[in-house]
Tab-separated table of C-alpha atoms in Angstrom:
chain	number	residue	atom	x	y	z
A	39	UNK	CA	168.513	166.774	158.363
A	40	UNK	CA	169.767	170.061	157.031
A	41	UNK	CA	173.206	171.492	159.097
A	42	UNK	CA	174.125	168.132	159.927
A	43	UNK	CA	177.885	166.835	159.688
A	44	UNK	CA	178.569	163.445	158.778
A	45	UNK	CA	182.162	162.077	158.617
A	46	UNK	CA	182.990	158.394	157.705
A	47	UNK	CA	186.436	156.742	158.321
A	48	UNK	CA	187.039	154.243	156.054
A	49	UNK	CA	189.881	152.687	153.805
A	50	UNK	CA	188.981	151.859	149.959
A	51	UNK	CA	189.126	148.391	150.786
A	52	UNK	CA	187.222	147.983	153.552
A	53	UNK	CA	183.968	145.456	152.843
A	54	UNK	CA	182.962	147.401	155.797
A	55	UNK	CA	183.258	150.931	154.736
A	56	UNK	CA	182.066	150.101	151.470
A	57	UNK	CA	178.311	148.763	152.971
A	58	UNK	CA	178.541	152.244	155.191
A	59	UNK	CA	179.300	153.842	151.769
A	60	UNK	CA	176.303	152.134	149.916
A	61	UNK	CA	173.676	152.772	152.624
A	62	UNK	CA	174.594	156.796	152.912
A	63	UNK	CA	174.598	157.016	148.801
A	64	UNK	CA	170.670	155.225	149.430
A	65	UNK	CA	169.995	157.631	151.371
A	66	UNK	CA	171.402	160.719	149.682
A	67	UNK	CA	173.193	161.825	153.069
A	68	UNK	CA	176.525	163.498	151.963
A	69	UNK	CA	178.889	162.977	154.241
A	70	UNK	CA	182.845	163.822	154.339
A	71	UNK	CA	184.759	160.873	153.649
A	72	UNK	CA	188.496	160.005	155.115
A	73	UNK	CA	190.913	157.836	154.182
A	74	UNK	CA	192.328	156.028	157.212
A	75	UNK	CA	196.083	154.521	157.425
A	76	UNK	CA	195.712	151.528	159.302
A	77	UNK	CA	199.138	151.200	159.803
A	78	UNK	CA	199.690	154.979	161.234
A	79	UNK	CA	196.049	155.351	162.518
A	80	UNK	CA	194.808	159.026	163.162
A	81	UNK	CA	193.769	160.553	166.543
A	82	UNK	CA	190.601	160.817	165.638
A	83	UNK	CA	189.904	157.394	164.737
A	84	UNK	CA	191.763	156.105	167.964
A	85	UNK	CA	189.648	158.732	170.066
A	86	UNK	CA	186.059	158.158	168.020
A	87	UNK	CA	186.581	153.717	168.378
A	88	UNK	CA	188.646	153.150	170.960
A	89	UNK	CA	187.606	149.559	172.136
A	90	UNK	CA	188.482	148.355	168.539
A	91	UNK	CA	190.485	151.005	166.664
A	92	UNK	CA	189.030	149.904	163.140
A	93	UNK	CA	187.067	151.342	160.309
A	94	UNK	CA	184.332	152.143	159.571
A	95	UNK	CA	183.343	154.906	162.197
A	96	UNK	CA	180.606	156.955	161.418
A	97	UNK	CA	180.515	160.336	163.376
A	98	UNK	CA	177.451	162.210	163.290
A	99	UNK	CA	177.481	166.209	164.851
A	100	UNK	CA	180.732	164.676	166.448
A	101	UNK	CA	179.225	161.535	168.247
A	102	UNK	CA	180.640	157.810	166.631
A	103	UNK	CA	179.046	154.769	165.471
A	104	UNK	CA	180.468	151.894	165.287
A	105	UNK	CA	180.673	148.485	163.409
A	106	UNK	CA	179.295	148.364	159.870
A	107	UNK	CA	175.983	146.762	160.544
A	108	UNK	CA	174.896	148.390	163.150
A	109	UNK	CA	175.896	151.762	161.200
A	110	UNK	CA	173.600	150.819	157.866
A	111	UNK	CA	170.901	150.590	160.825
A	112	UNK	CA	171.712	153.788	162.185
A	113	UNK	CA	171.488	155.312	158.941
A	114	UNK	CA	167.985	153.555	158.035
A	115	UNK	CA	166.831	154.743	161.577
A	116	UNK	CA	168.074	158.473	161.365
A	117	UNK	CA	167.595	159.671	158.003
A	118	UNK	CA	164.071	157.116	157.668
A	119	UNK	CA	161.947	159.917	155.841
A	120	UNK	CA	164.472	159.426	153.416
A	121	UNK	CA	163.897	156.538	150.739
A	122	UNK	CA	164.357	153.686	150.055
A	123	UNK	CA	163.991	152.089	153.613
A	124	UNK	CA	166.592	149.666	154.159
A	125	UNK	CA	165.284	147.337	156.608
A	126	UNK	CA	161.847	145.890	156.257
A	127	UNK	CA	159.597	147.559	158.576
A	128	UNK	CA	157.126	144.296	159.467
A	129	UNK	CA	158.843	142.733	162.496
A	130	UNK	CA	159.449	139.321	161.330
A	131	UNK	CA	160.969	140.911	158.180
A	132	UNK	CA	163.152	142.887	159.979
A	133	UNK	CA	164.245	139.932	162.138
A	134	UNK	CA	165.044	137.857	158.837
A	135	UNK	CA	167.245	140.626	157.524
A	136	UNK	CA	169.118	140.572	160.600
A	137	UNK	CA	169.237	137.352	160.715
A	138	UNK	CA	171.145	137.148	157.330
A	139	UNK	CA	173.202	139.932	157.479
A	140	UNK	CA	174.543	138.320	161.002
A	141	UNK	CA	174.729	134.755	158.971
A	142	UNK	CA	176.824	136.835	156.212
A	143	UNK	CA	179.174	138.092	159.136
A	144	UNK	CA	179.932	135.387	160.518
A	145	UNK	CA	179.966	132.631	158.167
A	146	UNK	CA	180.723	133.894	154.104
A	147	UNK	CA	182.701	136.559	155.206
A	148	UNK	CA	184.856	134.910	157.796
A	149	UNK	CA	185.565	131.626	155.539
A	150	UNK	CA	185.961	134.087	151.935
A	151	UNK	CA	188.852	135.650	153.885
A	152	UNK	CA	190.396	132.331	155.177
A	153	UNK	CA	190.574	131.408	151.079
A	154	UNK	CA	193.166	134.110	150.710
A	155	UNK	CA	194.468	134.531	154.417
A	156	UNK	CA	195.515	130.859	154.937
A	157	UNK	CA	197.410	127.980	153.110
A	158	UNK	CA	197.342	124.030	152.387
A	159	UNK	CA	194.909	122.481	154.556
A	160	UNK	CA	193.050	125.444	155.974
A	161	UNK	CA	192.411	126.475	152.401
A	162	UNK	CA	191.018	123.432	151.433
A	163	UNK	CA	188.819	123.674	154.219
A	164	UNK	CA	188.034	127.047	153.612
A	165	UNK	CA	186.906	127.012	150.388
A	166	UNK	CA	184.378	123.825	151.716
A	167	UNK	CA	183.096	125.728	153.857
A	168	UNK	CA	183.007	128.736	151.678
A	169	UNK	CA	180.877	126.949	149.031
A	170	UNK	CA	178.880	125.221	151.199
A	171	UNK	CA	177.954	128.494	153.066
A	172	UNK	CA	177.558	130.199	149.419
A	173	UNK	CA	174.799	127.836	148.497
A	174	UNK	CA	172.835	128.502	151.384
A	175	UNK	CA	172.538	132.045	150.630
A	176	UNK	CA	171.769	131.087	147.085
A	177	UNK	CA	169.185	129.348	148.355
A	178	UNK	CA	167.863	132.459	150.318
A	179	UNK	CA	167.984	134.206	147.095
A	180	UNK	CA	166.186	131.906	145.278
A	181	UNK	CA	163.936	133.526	142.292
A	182	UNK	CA	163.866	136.591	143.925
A	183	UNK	CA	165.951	140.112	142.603
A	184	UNK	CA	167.244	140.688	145.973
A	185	UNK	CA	168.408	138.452	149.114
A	186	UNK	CA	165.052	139.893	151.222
A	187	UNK	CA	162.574	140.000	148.251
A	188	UNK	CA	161.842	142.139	145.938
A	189	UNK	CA	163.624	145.555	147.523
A	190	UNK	CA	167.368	146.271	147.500
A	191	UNK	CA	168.162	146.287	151.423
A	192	UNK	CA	170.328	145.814	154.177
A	193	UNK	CA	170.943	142.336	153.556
A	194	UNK	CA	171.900	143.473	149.866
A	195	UNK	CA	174.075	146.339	151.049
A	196	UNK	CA	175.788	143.543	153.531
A	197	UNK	CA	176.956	140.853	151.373
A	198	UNK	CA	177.517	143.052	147.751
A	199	UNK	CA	180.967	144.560	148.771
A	200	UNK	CA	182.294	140.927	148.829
A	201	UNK	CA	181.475	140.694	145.501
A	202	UNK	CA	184.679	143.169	144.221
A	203	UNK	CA	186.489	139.958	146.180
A	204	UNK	CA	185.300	137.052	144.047
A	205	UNK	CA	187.962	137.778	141.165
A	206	UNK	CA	190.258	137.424	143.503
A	207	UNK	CA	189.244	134.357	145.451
A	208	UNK	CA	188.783	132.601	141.997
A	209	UNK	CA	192.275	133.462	141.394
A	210	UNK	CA	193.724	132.860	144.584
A	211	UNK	CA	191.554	130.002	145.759
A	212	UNK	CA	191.268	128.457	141.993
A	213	UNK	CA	187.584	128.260	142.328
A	214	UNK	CA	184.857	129.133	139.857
A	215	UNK	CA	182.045	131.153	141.568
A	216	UNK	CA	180.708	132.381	138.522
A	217	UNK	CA	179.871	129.071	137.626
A	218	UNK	CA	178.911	127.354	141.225
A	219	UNK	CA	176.651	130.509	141.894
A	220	UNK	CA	175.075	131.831	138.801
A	221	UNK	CA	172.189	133.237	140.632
A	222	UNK	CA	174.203	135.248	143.005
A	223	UNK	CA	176.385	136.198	140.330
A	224	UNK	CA	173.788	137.982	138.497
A	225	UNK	CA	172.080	139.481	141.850
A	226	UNK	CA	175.428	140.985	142.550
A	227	UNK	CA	175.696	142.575	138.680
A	228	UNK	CA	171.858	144.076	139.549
A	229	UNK	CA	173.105	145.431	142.531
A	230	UNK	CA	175.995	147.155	140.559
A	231	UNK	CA	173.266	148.601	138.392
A	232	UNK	CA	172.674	151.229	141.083
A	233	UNK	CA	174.936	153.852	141.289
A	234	UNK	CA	175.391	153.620	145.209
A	235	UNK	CA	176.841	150.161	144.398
A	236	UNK	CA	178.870	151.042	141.138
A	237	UNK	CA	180.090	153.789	142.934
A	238	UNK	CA	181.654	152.352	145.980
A	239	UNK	CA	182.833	149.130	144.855
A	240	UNK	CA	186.514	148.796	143.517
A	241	UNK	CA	187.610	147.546	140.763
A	242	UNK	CA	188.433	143.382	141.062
A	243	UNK	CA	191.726	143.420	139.642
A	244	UNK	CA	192.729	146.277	142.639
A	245	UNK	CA	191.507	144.361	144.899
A	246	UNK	CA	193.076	141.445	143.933
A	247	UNK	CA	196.545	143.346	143.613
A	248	UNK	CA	195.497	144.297	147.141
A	249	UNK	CA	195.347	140.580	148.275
A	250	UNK	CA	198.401	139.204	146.515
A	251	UNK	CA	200.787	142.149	148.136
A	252	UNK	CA	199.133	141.230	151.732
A	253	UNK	CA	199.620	137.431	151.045
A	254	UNK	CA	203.562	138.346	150.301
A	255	UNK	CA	203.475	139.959	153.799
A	256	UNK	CA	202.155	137.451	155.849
A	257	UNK	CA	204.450	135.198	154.098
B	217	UNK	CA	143.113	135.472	167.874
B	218	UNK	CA	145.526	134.677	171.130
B	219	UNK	CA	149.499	134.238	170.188
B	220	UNK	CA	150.946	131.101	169.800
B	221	UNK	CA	154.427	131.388	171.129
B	222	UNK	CA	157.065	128.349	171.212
B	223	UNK	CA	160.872	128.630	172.348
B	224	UNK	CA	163.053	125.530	171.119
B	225	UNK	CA	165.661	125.618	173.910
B	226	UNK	CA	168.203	124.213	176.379
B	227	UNK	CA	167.895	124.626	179.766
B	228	UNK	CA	171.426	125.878	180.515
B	229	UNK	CA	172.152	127.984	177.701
B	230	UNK	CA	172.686	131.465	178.499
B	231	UNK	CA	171.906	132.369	174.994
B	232	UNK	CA	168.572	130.661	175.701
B	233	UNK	CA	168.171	132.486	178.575
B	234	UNK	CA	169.007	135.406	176.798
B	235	UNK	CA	165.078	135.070	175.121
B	236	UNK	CA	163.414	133.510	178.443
B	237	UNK	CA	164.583	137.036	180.283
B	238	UNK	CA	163.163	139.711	177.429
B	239	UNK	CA	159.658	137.428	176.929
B	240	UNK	CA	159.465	137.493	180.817
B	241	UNK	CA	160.283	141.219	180.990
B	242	UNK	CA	157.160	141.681	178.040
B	243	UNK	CA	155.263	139.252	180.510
B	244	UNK	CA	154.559	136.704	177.196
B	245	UNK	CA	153.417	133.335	178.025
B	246	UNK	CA	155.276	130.944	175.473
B	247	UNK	CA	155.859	127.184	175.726
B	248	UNK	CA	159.033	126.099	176.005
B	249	UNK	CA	160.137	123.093	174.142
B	250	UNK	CA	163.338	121.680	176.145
B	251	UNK	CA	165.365	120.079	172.670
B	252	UNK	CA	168.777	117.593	172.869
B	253	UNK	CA	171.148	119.297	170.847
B	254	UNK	CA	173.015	115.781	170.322
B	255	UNK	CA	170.005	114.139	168.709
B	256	UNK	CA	168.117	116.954	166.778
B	257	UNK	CA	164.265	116.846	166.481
B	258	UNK	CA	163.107	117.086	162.872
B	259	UNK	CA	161.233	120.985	164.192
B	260	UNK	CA	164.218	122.242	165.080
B	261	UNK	CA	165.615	121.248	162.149
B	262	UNK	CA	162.854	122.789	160.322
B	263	UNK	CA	162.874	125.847	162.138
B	264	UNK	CA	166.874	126.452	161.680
B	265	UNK	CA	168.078	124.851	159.010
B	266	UNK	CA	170.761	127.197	158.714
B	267	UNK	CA	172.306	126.516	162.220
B	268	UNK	CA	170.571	123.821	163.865
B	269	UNK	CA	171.023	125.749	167.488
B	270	UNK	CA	168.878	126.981	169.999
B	271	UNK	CA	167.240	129.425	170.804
B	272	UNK	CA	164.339	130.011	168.176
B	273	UNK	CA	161.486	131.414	168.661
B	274	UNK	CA	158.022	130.299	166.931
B	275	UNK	CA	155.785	133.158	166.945
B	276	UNK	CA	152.507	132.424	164.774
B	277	UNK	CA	154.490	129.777	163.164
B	278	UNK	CA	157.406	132.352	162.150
B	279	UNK	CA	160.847	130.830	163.379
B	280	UNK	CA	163.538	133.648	164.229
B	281	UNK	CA	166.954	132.340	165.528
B	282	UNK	CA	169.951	134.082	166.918
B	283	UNK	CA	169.568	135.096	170.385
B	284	UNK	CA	170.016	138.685	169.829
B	285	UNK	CA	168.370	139.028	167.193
B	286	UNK	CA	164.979	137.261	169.131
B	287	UNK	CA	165.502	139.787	171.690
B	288	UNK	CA	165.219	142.477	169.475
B	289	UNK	CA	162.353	140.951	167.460
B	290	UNK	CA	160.548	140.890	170.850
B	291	UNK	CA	160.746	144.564	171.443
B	292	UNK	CA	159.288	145.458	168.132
B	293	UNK	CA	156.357	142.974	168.330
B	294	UNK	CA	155.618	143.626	172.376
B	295	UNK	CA	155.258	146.945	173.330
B	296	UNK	CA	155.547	147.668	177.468
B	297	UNK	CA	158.758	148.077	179.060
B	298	UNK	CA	161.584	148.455	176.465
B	299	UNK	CA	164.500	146.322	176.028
B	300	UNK	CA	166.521	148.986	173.495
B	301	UNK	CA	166.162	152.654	174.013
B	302	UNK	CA	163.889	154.380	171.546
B	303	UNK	CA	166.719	156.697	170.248
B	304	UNK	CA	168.730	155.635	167.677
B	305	UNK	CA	172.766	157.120	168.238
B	306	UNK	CA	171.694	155.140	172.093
B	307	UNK	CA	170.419	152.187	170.222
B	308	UNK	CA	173.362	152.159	167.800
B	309	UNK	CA	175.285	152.088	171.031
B	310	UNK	CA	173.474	149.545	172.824
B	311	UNK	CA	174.252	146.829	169.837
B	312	UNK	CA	177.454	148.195	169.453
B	313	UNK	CA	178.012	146.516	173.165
B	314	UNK	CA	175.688	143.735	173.092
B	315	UNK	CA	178.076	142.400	169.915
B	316	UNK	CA	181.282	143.101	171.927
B	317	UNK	CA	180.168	140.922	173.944
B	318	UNK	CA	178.947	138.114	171.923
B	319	UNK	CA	182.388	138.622	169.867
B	320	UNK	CA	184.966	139.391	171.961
B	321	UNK	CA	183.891	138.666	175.827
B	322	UNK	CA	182.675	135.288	175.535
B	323	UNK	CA	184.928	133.640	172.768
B	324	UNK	CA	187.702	134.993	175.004
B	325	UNK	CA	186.444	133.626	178.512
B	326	UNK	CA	185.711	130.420	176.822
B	327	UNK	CA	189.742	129.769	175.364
B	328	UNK	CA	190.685	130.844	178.726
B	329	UNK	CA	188.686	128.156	180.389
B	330	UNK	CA	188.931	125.395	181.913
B	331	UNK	CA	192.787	125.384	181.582
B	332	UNK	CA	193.854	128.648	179.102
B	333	UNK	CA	197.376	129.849	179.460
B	334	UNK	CA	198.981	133.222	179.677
B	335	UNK	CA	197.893	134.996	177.468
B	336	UNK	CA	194.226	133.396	177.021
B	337	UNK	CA	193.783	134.626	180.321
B	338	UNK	CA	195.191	138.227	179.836
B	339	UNK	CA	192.888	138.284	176.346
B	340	UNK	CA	190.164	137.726	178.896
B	341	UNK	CA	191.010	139.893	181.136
B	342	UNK	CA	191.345	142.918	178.997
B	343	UNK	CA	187.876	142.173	176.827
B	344	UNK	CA	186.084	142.200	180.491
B	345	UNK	CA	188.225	145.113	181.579
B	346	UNK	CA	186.767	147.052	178.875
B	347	UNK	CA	183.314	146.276	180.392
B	348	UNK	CA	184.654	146.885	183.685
B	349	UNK	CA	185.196	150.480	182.515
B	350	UNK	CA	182.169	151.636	180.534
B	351	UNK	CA	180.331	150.534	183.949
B	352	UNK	CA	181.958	152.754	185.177
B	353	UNK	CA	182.107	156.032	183.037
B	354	UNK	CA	177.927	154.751	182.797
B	355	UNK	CA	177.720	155.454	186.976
B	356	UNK	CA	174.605	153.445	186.403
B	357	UNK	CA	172.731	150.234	187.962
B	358	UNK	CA	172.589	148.533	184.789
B	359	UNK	CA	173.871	149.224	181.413
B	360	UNK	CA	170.204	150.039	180.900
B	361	UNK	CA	170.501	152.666	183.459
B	362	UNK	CA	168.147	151.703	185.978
B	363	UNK	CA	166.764	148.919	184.297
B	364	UNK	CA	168.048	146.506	182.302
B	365	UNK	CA	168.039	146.689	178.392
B	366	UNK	CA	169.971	144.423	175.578
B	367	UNK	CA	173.366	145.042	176.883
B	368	UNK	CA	172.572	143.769	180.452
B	369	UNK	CA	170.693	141.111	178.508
B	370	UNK	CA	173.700	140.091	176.341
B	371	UNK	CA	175.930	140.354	179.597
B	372	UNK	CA	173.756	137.657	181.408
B	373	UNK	CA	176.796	134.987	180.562
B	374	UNK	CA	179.367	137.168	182.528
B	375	UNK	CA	176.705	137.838	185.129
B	376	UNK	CA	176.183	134.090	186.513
B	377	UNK	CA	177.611	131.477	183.812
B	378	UNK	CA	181.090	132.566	184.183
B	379	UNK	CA	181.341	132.377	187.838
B	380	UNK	CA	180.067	129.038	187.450
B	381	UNK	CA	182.538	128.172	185.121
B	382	UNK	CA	185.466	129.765	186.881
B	383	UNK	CA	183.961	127.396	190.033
B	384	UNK	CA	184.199	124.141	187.863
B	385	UNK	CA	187.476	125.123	186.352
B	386	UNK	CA	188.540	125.763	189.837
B	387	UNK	CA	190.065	129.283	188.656
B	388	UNK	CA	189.032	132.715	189.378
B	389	UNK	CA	190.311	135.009	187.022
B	390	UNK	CA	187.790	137.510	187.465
B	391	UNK	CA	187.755	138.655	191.149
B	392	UNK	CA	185.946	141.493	192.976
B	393	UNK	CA	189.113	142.817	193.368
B	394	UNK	CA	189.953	143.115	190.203
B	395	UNK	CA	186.518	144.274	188.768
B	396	UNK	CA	185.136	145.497	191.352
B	397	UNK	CA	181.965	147.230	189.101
B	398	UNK	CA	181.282	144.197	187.701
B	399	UNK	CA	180.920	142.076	190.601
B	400	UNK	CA	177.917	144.801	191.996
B	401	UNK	CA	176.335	144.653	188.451
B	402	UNK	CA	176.610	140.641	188.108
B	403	UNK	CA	175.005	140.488	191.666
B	404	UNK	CA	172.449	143.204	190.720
B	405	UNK	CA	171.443	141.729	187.097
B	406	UNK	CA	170.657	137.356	188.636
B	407	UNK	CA	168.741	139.256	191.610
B	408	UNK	CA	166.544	141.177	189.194
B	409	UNK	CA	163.446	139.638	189.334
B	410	UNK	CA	162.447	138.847	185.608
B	411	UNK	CA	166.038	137.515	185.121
B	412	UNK	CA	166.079	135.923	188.711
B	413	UNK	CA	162.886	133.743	187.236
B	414	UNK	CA	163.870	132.603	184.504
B	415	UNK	CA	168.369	131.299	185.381
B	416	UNK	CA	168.718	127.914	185.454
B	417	UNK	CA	169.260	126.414	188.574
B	418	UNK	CA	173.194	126.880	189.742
B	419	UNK	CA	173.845	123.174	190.905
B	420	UNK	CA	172.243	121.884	187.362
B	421	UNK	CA	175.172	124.097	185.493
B	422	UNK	CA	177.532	123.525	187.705
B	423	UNK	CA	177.269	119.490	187.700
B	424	UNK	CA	177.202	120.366	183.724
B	425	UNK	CA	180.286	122.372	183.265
B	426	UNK	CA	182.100	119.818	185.753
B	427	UNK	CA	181.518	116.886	183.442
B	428	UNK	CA	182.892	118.965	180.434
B	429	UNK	CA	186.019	119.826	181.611
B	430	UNK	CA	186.410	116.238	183.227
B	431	UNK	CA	186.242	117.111	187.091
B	432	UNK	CA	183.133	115.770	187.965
């Protein structure tokens, strides 16, 4: 897709951003890259997501896409001659990835950020839920090099930003995932064996500066 | 070799009804296995062992679950009249609106219901005014345009469970008045006939959601 301008808002730390990130490095698209202040946000961003006003946005020849799944898909979709595909294209397949990058959303993701978001009680329950979640995505992994098979993928390029996080949710939440996941440990370390993944993710200890400042914040 | 195709479902779930609407718009004859989410059969177990809900779809033996996600899975296996446009930026929008639905629109009508204060309410009222208003920078019948696609699909729950609710609850926070687009589109989408088919009856829900919030 020669002449065509792609612009991503993102912050470093976005999970978010960093699948966007992941999926456009697959795909060799280069793309123009800003750095969004949440706290000041620009024009642009306001004008390009205005029902949600967060990152990532992709804009492509000026017209936005939003939310970081549905992005990746847009970028398997738009640039598909280019390799490797990122979603499976047998139906069922496809339907499974979905399936588990929705389950990733809305269940490891949203009880990983209660670890480090809440206190007491709610942690407690967090981390449960955490684990227990965790294990069931081991479970999808199984013997298999990546979460949908053999092929690094969308459901890959959806969970492996949260693995910059786990240094600090072992800190924070004084659990061991190394040692509770060992398989998804060392699909996460193949994963950062490909540049697009190496690349984008930063490093732990950042992010877990990152995380301690924010938890002095909220108090 | 003729398709075997099961639903697991409930018969007032809207996110059930959200799969009964795109196999009737594909014209797919499935069976449809009516569960009791408060004492699980061992298939549906089998079939979701991650969440344990309804829907799921059996197709050859395959189980998908998630509503949306069977939607979608039943425009890539059955061609005919399309549920999500063919081109992707439209697609990417489509989703983009089906899942501002699913995460903000119906979390937010449910805190605000059957009591909600203050500022439940006005968390519900902005969400749906947000819908109010790409109806109406669309100019369109449907969010589908002239048909209905994923959005409209998605949107079923605002379309004829919520005045239902709003009935039971015996509060209207969504009037014509206020959403005036909405209203025409809600009366538009349950008189469609592949969705009018397939709704659950209107007493049946409205007996149901009386019992739950204890003014039955």
């Amino acid at each position: 897709m020669a002449g065509s301008e792609v612009v991503l808002l993102d912050t470093w730390i976005s999970l978010f951003g960093m699948r966007v990130r992941i999926a456009l490095a697959e795909k060799d698209v280069h793309f123009e890259r800003r750095e969004e202040d949440l706290t000041n946000k620009s024009s642009l961003l306001l004008q390009m997501n205005p029902v949600h006003k967060k990152v990532p946005v992709l804009i492509h020849d000026g017209k936005p896409i939003c939310e970081s799944n549905i992005i990746v898909q847009y970028i398997d979709e738009t640039w598909q001659n280019n390799s490797p595909p990122l979603l499976p294209s047998d139906p069922y397949l496809k339907a499974q990835a979905r399936f588990w990058a929705d389950f990733i959303d809305k269940k490891i993701y949203d009880a990983g950020t209660r670890i480090w978001r809440r206190k007491g009680e709610e942690q407690e329950i967090a981390k449960k839920e955490f684990m227990d979640w965790m294990k069931v995505l081991e479970g999808q992994l199984g013997e298999n090099s990546y979460l949908m098979g053999k092929s690094f993928g969308y459901v890959d390029i959806a969970m492996v930003p949260f693995y910059c996080w786990f240094y600090a949710l072992e800190k924070i939440g004084n659990i061991s995932i190394e040692k509770e996941f060992p398989k998804l440990v060392a699909w996460a370390k193949r994963c950062m064996e490909r540049e697009s993944v190496s690349k984008t993710l930063p490093d732990p200890h950042k992010v877990y500066e990152y995380a301690l400042e924010l938890m002095k914040k909220i108090g | 070799m003729a398709d075997e195709v099961k639903l697991y479902a409930v018969a007032g779930s809207p996110f059930v009804c959200r799969a009964k609407i795109a196999l009737n718009i594909k014209g797919i004859k499935y069976e449809n296995l009516e569960q009791d989410l408060r004492n699980k059969s061992a298939e549906l177990i089998k079939y979701n062992p991650v969440h344990k809900k309804v829907p799921v779809l059996v197709h050859n033996g395959n189980a998908i679950s998630e509503s949306l996600v069977i939607v979608e899975y039943i425009d890539d296996v059955w061609k005919g009249v399309p549920i999500l446009p063919q081109d992707p930026y439209e697609k990417a929008v489509a989703r983009f609106w089906a899942k501002f639905i699913d995460d903000k629109c119906i979390p937010a009508i449910f805190k605000a219901f059957p009591q909600g204060n203050e500022q439940t309410d006005a968390e519900a009222l902005e969400q749906l005014q947000i819908l109010e208003n790409e109806l109406k920078v669309k100019g369109t019948k449907f969010f589908g345009g002239d048909n209905i696609n994923l959005v409209d699909i998605a949107a079923g729950f605002i379309a004829y469970w919520l005045g239902v609710i709003q009935e039971a609850a015996g509060k209207e926070l969504v009037t014509k008045e206020k959403f005036p687009k909405l209203t025409v589109w809600a009366d538009d989408f349950v008189n469609f006939e592949v969705v009018k088919e397939v709704l659950p009856p209107r007493e049946n829900l409205l007996g149901f959601f009386k019992k739950r919030f204890g003014k039955a």
